[in-house]
Tab-separated table of N, CA, C and O in Angstrom:
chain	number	residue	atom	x	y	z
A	351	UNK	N	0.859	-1.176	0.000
A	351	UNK	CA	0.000	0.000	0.000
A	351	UNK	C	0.899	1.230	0.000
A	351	UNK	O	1.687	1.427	0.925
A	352	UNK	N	0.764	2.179	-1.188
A	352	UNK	CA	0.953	3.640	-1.276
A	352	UNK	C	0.433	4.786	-0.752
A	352	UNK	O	-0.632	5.028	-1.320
A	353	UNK	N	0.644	5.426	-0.103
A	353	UNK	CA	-0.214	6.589	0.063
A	353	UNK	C	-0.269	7.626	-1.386
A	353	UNK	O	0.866	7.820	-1.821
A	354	UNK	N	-1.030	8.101	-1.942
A	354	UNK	CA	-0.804	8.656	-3.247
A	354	UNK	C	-0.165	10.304	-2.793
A	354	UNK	O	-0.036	10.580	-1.600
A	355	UNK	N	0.153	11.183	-3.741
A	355	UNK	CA	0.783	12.663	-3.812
A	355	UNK	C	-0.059	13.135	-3.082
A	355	UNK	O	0.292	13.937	-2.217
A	356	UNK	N	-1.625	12.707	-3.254
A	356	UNK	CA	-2.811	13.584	-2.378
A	356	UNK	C	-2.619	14.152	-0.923
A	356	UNK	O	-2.610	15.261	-0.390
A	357	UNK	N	-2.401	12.244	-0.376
A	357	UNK	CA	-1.778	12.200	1.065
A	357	UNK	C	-0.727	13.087	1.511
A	357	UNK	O	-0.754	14.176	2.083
A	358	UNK	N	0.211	12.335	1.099
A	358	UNK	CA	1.589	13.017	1.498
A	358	UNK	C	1.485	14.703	1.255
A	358	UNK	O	1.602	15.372	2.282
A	359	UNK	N	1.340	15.213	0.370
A	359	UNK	CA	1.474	16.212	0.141
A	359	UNK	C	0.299	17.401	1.391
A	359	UNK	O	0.602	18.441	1.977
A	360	UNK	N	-0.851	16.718	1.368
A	360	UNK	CA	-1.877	17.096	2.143
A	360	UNK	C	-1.331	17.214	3.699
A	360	UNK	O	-1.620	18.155	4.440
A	361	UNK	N	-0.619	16.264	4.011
A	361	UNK	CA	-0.195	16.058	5.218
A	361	UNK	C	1.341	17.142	5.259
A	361	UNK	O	2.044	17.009	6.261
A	362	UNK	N	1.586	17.688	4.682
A	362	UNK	CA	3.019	18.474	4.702
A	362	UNK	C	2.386	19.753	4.686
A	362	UNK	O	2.626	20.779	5.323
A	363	UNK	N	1.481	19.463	3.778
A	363	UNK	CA	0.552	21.282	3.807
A	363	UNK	C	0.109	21.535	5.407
A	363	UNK	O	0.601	22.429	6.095
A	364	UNK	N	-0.713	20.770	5.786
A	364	UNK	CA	-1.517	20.783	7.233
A	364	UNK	C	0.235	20.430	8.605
A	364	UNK	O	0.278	20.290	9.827
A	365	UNK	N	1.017	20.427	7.833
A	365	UNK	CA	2.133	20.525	9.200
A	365	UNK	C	2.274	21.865	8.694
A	365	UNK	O	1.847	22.783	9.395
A	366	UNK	N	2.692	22.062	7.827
A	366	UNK	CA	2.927	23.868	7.616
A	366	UNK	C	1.809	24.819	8.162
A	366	UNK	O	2.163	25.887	8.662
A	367	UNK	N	0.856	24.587	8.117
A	367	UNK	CA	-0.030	25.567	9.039
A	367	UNK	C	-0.115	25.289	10.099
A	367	UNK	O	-0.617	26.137	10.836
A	368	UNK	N	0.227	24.277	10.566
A	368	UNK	CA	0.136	23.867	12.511
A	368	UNK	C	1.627	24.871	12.569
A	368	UNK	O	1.538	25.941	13.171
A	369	UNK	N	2.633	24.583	12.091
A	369	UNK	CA	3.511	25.093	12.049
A	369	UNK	C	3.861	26.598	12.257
A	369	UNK	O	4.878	27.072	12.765
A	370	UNK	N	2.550	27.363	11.635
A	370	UNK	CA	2.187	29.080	11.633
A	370	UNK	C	1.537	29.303	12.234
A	370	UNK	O	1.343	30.516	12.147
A	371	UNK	N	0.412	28.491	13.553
A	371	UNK	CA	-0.397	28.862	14.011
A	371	UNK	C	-0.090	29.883	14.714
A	371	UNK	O	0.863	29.927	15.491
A	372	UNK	N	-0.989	30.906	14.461
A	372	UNK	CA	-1.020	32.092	15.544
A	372	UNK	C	-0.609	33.215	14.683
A	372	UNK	O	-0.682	34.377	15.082
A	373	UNK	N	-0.269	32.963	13.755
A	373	UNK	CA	0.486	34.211	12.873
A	373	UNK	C	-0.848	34.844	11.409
A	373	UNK	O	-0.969	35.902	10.792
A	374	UNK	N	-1.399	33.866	11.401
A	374	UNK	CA	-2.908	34.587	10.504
A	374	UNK	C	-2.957	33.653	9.197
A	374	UNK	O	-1.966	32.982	8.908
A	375	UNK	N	-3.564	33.635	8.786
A	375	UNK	CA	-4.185	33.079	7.892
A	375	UNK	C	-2.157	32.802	7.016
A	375	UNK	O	-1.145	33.495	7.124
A	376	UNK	N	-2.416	31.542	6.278
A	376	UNK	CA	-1.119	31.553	5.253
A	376	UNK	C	-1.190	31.033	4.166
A	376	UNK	O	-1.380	29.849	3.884
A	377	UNK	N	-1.029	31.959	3.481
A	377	UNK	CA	-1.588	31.761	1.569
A	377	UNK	C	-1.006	29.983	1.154
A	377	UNK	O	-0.126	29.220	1.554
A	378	UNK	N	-2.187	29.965	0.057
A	378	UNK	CA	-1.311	28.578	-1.094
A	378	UNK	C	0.483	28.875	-1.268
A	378	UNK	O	1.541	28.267	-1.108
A	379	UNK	N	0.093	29.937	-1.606
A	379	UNK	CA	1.966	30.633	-2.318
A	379	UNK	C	2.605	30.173	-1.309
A	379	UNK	O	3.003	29.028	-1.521
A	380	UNK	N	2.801	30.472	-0.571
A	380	UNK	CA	4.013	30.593	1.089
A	380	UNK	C	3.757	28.893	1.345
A	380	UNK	O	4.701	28.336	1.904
A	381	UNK	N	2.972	28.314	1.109
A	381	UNK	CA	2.900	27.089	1.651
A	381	UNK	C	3.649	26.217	0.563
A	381	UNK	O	4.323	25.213	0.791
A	382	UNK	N	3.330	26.954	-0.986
A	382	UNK	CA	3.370	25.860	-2.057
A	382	UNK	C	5.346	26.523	-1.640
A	382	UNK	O	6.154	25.594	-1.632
A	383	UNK	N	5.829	27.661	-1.405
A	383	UNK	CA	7.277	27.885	-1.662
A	383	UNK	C	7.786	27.231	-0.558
A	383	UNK	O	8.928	26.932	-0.907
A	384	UNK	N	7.557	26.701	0.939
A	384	UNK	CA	8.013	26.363	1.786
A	384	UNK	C	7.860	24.907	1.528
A	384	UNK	O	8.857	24.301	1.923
A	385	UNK	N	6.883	24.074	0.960
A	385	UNK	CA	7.403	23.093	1.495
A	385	UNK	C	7.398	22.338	0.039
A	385	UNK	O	7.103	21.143	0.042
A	386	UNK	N	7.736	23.033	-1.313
A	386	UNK	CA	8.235	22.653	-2.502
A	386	UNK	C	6.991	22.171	-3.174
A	386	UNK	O	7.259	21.011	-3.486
A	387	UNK	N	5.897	22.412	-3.524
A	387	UNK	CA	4.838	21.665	-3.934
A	387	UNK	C	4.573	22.894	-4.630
A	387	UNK	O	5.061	24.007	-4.438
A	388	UNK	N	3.393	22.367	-5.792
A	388	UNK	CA	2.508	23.075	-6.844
A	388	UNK	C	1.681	23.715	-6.037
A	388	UNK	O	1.171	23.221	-5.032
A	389	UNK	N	1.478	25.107	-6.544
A	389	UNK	CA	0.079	25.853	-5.649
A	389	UNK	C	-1.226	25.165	-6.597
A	389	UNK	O	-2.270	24.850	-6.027
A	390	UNK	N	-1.101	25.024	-7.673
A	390	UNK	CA	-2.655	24.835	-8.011
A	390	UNK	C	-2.901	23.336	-7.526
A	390	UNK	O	-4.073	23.149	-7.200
A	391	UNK	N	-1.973	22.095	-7.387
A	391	UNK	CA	-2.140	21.346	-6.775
A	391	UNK	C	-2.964	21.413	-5.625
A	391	UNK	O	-4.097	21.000	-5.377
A	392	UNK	N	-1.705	22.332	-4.683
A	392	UNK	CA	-2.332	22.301	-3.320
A	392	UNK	C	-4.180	23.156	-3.088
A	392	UNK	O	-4.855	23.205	-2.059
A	393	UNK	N	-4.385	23.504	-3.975
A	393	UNK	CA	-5.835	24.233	-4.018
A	393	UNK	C	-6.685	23.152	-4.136
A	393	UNK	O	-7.620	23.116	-3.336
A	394	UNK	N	-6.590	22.325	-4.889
A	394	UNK	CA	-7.301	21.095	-5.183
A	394	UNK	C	-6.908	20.361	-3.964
A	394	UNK	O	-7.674	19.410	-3.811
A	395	UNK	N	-6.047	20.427	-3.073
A	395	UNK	CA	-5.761	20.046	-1.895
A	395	UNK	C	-6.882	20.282	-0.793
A	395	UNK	O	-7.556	19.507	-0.114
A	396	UNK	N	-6.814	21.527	-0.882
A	396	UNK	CA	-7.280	22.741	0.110
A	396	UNK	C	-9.066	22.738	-0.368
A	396	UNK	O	-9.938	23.107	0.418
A	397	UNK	N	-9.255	22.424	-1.276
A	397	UNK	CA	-10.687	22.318	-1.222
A	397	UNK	C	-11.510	21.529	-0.984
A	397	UNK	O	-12.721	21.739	-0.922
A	398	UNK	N	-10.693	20.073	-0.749
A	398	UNK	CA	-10.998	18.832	0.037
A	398	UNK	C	-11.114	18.870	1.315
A	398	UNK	O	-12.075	18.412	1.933
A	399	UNK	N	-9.714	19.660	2.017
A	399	UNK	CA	-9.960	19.870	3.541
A	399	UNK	C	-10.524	21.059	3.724
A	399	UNK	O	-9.818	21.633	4.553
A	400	UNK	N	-11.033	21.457	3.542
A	400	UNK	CA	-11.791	22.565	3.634
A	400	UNK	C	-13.385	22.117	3.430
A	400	UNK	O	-14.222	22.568	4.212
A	401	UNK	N	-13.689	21.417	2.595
A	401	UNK	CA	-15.092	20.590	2.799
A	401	UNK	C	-15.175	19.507	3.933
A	401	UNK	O	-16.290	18.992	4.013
A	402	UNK	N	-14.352	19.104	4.719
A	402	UNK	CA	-13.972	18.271	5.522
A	402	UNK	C	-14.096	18.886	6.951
A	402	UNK	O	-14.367	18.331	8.016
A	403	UNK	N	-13.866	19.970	6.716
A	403	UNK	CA	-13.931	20.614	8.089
A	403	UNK	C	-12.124	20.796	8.633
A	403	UNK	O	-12.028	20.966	9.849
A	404	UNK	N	-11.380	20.784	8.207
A	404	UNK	CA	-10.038	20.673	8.716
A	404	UNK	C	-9.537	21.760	8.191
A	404	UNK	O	-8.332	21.558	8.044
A	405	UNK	N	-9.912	23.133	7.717
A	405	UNK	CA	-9.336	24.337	7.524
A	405	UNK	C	-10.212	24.857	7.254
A	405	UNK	O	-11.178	24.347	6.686
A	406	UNK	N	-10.052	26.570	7.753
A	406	UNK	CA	-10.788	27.401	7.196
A	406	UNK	C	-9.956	28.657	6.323
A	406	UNK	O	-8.830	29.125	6.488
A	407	UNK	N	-10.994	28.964	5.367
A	407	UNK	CA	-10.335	29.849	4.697
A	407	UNK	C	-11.092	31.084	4.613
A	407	UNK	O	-12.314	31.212	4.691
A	408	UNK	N	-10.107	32.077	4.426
A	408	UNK	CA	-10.030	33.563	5.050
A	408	UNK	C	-10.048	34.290	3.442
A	408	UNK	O	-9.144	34.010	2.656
A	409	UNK	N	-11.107	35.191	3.072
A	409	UNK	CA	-10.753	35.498	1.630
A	409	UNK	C	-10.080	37.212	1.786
A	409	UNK	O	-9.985	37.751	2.889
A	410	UNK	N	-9.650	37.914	0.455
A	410	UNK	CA	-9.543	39.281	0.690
A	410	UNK	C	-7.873	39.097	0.584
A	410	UNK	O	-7.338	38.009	0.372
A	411	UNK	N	-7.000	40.634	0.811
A	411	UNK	CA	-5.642	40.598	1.064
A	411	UNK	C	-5.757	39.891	2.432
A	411	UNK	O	-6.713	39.782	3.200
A	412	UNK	N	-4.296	39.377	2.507
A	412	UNK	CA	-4.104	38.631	3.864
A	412	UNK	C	-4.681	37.381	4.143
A	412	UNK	O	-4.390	36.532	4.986
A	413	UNK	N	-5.678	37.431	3.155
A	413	UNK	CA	-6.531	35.764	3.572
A	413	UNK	C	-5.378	34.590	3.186
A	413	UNK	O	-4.154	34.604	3.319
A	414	UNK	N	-6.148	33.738	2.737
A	414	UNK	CA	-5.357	32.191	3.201
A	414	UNK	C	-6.156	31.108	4.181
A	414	UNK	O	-7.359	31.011	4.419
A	415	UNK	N	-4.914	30.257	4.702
A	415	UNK	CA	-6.063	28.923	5.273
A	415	UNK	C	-5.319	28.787	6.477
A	415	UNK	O	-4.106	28.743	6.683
A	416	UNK	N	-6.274	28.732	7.204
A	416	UNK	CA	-5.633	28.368	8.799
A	416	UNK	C	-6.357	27.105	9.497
A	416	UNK	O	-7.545	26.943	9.216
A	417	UNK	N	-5.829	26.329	10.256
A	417	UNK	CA	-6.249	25.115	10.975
A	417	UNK	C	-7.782	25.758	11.601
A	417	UNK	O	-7.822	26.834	12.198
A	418	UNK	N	-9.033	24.879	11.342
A	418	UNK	CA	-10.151	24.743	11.921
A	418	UNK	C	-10.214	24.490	13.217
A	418	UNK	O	-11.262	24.759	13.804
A	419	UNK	N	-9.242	23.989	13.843
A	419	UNK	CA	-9.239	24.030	15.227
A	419	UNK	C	-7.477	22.968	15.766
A	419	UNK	O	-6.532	22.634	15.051
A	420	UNK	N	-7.663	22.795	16.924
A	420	UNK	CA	-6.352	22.225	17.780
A	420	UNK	C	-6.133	21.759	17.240
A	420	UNK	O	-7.044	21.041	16.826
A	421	UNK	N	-4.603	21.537	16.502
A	421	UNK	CA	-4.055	20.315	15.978
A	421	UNK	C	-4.216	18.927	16.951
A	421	UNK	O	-4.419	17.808	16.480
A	422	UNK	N	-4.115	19.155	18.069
A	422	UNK	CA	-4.322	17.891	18.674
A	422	UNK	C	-5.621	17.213	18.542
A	422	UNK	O	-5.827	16.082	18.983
A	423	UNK	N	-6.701	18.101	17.776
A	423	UNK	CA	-7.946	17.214	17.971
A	423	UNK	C	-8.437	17.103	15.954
A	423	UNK	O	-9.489	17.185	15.320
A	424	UNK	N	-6.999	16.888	15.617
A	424	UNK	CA	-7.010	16.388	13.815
A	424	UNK	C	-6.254	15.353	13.867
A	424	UNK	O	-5.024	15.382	13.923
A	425	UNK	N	-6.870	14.492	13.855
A	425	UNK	CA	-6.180	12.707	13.701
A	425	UNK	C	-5.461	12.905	12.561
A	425	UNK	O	-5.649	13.923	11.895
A	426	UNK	N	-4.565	11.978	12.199
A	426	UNK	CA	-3.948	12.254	10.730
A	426	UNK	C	-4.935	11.160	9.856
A	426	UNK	O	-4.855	11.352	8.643
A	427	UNK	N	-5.795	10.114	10.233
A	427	UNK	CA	-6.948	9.421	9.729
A	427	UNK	C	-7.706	10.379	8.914
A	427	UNK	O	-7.928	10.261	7.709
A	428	UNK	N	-8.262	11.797	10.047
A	428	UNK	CA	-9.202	12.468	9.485
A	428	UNK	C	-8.757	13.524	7.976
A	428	UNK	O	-9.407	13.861	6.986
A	429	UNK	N	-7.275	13.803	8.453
A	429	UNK	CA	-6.798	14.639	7.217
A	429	UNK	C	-6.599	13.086	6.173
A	429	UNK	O	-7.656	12.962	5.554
A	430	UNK	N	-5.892	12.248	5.909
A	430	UNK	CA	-5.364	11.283	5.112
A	430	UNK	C	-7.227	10.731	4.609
A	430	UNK	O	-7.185	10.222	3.488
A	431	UNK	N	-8.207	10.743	5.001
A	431	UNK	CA	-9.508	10.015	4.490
A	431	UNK	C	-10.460	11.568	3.972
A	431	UNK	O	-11.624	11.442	3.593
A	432	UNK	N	-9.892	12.740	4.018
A	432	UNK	CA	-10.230	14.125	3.717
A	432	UNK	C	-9.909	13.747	2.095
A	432	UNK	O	-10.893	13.619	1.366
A	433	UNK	N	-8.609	13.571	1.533
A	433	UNK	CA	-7.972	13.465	0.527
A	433	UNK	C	-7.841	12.413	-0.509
A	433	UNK	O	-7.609	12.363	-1.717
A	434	UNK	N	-8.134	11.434	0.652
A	434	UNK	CA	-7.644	10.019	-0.094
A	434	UNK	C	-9.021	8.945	-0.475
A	434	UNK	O	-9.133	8.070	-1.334
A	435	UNK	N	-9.956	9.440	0.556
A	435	UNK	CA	-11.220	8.901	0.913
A	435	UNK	C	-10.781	7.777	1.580
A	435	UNK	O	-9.581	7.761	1.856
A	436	UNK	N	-11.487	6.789	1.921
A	436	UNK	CA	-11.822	5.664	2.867
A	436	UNK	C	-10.608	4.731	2.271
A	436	UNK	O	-10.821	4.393	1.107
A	437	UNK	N	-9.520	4.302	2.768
A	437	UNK	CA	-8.386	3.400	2.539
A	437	UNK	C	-8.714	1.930	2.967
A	437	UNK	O	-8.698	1.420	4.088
A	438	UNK	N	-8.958	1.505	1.980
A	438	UNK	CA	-9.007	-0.089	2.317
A	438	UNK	C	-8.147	-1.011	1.430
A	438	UNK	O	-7.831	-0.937	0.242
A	439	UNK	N	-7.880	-1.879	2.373
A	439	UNK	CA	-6.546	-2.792	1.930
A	439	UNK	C	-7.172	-4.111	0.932
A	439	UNK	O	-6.380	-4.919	0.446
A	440	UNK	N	-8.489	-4.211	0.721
A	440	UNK	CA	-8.908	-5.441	-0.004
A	440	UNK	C	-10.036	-4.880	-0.961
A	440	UNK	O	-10.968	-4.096	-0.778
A	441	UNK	N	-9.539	-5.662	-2.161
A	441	UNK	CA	-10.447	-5.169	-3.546
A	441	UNK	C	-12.114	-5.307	-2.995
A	441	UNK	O	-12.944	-4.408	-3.132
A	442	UNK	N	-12.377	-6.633	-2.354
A	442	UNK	CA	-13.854	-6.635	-1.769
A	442	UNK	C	-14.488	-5.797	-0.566
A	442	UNK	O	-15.585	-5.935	-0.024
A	443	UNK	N	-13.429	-4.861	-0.310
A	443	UNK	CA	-13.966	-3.799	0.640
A	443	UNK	C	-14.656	-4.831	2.308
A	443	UNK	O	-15.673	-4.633	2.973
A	444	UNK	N	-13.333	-6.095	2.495
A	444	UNK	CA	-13.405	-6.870	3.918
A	444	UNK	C	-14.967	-7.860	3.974
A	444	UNK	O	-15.576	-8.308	4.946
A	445	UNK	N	-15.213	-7.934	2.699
A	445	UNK	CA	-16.612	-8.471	3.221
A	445	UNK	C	-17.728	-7.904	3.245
A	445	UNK	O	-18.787	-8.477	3.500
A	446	UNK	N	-17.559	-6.401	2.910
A	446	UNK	CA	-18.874	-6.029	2.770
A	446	UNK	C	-19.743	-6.000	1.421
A	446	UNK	O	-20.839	-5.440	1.444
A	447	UNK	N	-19.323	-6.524	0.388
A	447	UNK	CA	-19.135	-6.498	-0.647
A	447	UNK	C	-19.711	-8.456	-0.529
A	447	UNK	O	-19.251	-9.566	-0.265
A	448	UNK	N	-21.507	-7.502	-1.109
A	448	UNK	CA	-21.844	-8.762	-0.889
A	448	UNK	C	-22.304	-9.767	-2.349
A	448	UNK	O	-22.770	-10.877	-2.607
A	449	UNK	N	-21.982	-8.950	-2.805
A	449	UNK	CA	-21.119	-9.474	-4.468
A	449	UNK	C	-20.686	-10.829	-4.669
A	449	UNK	O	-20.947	-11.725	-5.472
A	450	UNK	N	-19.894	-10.672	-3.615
A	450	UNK	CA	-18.509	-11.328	-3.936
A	450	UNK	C	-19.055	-13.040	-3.675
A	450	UNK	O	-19.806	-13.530	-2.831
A	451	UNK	N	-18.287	-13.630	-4.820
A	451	UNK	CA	-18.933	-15.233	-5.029
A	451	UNK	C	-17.919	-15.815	-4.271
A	451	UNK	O	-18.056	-17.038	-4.227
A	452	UNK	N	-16.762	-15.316	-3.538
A	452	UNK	CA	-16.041	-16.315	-2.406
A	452	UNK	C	-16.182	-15.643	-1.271
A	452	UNK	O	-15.304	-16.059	-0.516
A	453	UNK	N	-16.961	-14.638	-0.625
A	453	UNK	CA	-16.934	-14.770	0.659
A	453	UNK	C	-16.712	-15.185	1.790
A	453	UNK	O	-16.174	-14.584	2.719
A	454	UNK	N	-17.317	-16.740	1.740
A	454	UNK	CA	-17.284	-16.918	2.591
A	454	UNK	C	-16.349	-18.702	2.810
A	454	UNK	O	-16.592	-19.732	3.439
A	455	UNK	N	-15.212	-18.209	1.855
A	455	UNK	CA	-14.043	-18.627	1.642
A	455	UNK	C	-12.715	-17.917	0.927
A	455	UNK	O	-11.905	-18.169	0.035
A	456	UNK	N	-12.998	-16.913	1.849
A	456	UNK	CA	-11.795	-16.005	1.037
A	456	UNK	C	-10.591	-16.111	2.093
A	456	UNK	O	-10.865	-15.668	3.208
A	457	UNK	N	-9.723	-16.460	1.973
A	457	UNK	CA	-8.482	-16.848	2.117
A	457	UNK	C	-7.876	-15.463	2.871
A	457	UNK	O	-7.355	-15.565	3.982
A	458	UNK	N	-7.971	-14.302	2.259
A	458	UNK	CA	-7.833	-13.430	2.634
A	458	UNK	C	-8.139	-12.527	3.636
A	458	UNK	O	-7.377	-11.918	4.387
A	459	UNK	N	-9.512	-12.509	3.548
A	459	UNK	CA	-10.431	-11.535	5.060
A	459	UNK	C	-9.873	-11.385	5.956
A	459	UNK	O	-9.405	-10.267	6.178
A	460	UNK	N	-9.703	-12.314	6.749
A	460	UNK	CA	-9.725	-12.281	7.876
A	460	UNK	C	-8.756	-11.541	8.450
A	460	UNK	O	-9.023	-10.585	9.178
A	461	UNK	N	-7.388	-11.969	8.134
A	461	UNK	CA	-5.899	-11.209	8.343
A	461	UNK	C	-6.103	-9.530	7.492
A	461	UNK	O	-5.621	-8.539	8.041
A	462	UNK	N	-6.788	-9.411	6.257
A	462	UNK	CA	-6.725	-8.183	5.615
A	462	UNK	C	-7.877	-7.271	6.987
A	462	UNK	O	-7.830	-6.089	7.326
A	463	UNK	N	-8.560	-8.088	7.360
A	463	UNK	CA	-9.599	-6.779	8.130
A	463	UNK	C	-8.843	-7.028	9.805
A	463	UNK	O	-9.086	-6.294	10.762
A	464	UNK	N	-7.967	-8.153	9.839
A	464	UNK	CA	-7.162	-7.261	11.168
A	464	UNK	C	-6.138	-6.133	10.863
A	464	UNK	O	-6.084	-5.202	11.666
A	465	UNK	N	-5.378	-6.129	9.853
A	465	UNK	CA	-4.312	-5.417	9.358
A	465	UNK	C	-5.066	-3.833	8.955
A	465	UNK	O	-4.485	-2.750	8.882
A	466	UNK	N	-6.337	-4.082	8.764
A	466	UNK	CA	-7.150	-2.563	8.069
A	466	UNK	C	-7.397	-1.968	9.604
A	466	UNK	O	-7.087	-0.813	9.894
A	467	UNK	N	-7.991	-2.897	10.549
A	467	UNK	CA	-8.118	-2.220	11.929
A	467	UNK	C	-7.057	-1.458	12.686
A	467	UNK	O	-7.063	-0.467	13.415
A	468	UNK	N	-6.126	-2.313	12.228
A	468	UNK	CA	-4.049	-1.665	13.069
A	468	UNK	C	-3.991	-0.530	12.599
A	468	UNK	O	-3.684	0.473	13.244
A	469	UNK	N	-4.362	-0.579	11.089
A	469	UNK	CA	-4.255	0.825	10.412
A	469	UNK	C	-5.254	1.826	10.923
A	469	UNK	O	-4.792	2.885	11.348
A	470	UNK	N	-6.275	1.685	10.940
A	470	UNK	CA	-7.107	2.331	11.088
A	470	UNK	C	-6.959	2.886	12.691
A	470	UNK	O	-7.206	4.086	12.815
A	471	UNK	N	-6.734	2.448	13.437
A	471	UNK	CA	-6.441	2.871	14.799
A	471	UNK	C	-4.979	3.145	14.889
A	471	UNK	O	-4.593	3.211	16.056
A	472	UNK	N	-4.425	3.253	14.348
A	472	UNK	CA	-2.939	3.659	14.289
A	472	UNK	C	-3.080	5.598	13.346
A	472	UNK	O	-2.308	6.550	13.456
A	473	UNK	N	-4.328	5.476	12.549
A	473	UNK	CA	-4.635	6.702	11.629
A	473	UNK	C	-4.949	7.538	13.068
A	473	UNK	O	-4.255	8.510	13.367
A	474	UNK	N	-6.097	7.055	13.962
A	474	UNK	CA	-6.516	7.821	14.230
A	474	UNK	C	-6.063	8.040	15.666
A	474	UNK	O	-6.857	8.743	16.291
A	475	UNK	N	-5.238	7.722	16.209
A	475	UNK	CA	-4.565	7.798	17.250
A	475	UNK	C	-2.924	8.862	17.272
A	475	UNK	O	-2.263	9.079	18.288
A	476	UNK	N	-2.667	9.262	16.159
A	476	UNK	CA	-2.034	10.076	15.829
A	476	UNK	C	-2.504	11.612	15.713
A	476	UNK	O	-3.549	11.746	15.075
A	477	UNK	N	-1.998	12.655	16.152
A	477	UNK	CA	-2.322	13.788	15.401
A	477	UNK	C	-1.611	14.701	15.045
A	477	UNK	O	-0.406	14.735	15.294
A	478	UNK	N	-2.338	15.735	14.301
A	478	UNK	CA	-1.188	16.111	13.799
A	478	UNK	C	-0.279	17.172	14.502
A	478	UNK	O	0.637	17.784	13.954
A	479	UNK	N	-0.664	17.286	15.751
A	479	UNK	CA	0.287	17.802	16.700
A	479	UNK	C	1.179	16.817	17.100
A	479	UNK	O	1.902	17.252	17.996
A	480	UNK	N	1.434	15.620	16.789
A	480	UNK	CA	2.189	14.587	16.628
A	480	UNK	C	3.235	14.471	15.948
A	480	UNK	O	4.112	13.640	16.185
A	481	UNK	N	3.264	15.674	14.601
A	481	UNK	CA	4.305	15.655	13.556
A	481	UNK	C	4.897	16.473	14.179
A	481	UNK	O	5.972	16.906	13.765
């Protein structure tokens, strides 16, 4: 499993504004020059977490995007499933996927939906006052 450019990149943006907190709103530009990334990228970034609830944005001179609230209370789950949507480790989506003509001999399940849980509580037990 990869995390795609979405992730990673999403997650470097949102340390750069934990990073400025307190100093005011901080443009695409300053974010896209500090931490080497495309600004129009990161907009298409920024309009994901921003429908998500994990930034708000400030319009006018001076505007820009600042953290929606405590970094300590933004799991890196909630930013990484903002961007990436719902990460699952098995093409049948663990069984719920009631489709599927081996269910209930799939070789796989069982170990893939403990390994999705580690992850999944490992996402959200992190934050990003953590980086």
């Amino acid at each position: 499993m990869k995390l795609s450019t979405k992730g990673r990149y999403g997650l470097m943006a949102m340390y750069n504004l934990k990073e400025n907190m307190g100093k005011g709103p901080i443009s695409l530009k300053d974010i896209a020059k500090d931490e080497n990334l495309s600004e129009s990228y990161l907009e298409q970034l920024f309009t994901l977490l921003r429908k998500a609830g994990l930034v708000n944005s400030i319009r006018g001179a001076g505007g820009g995007y600042e953290l929606s609230r405590d970094p300590k209370e933004i799991a890196i789950g909630d930013i990484i499933n903002a961007l990436e949507g719902d990460l699952s480790l098995s093409c049948c989506d663990l069984g719920k996927n009631e489709n599927c003509n081996k269910l209930n001999e799939c070789a796989t399940r069982d170990i893939l939906n403990k390994l999705q849980g580690k992850i999944e509580i490992a996402m959200e037990s992190m934050t990003l006052a953590d980086m």
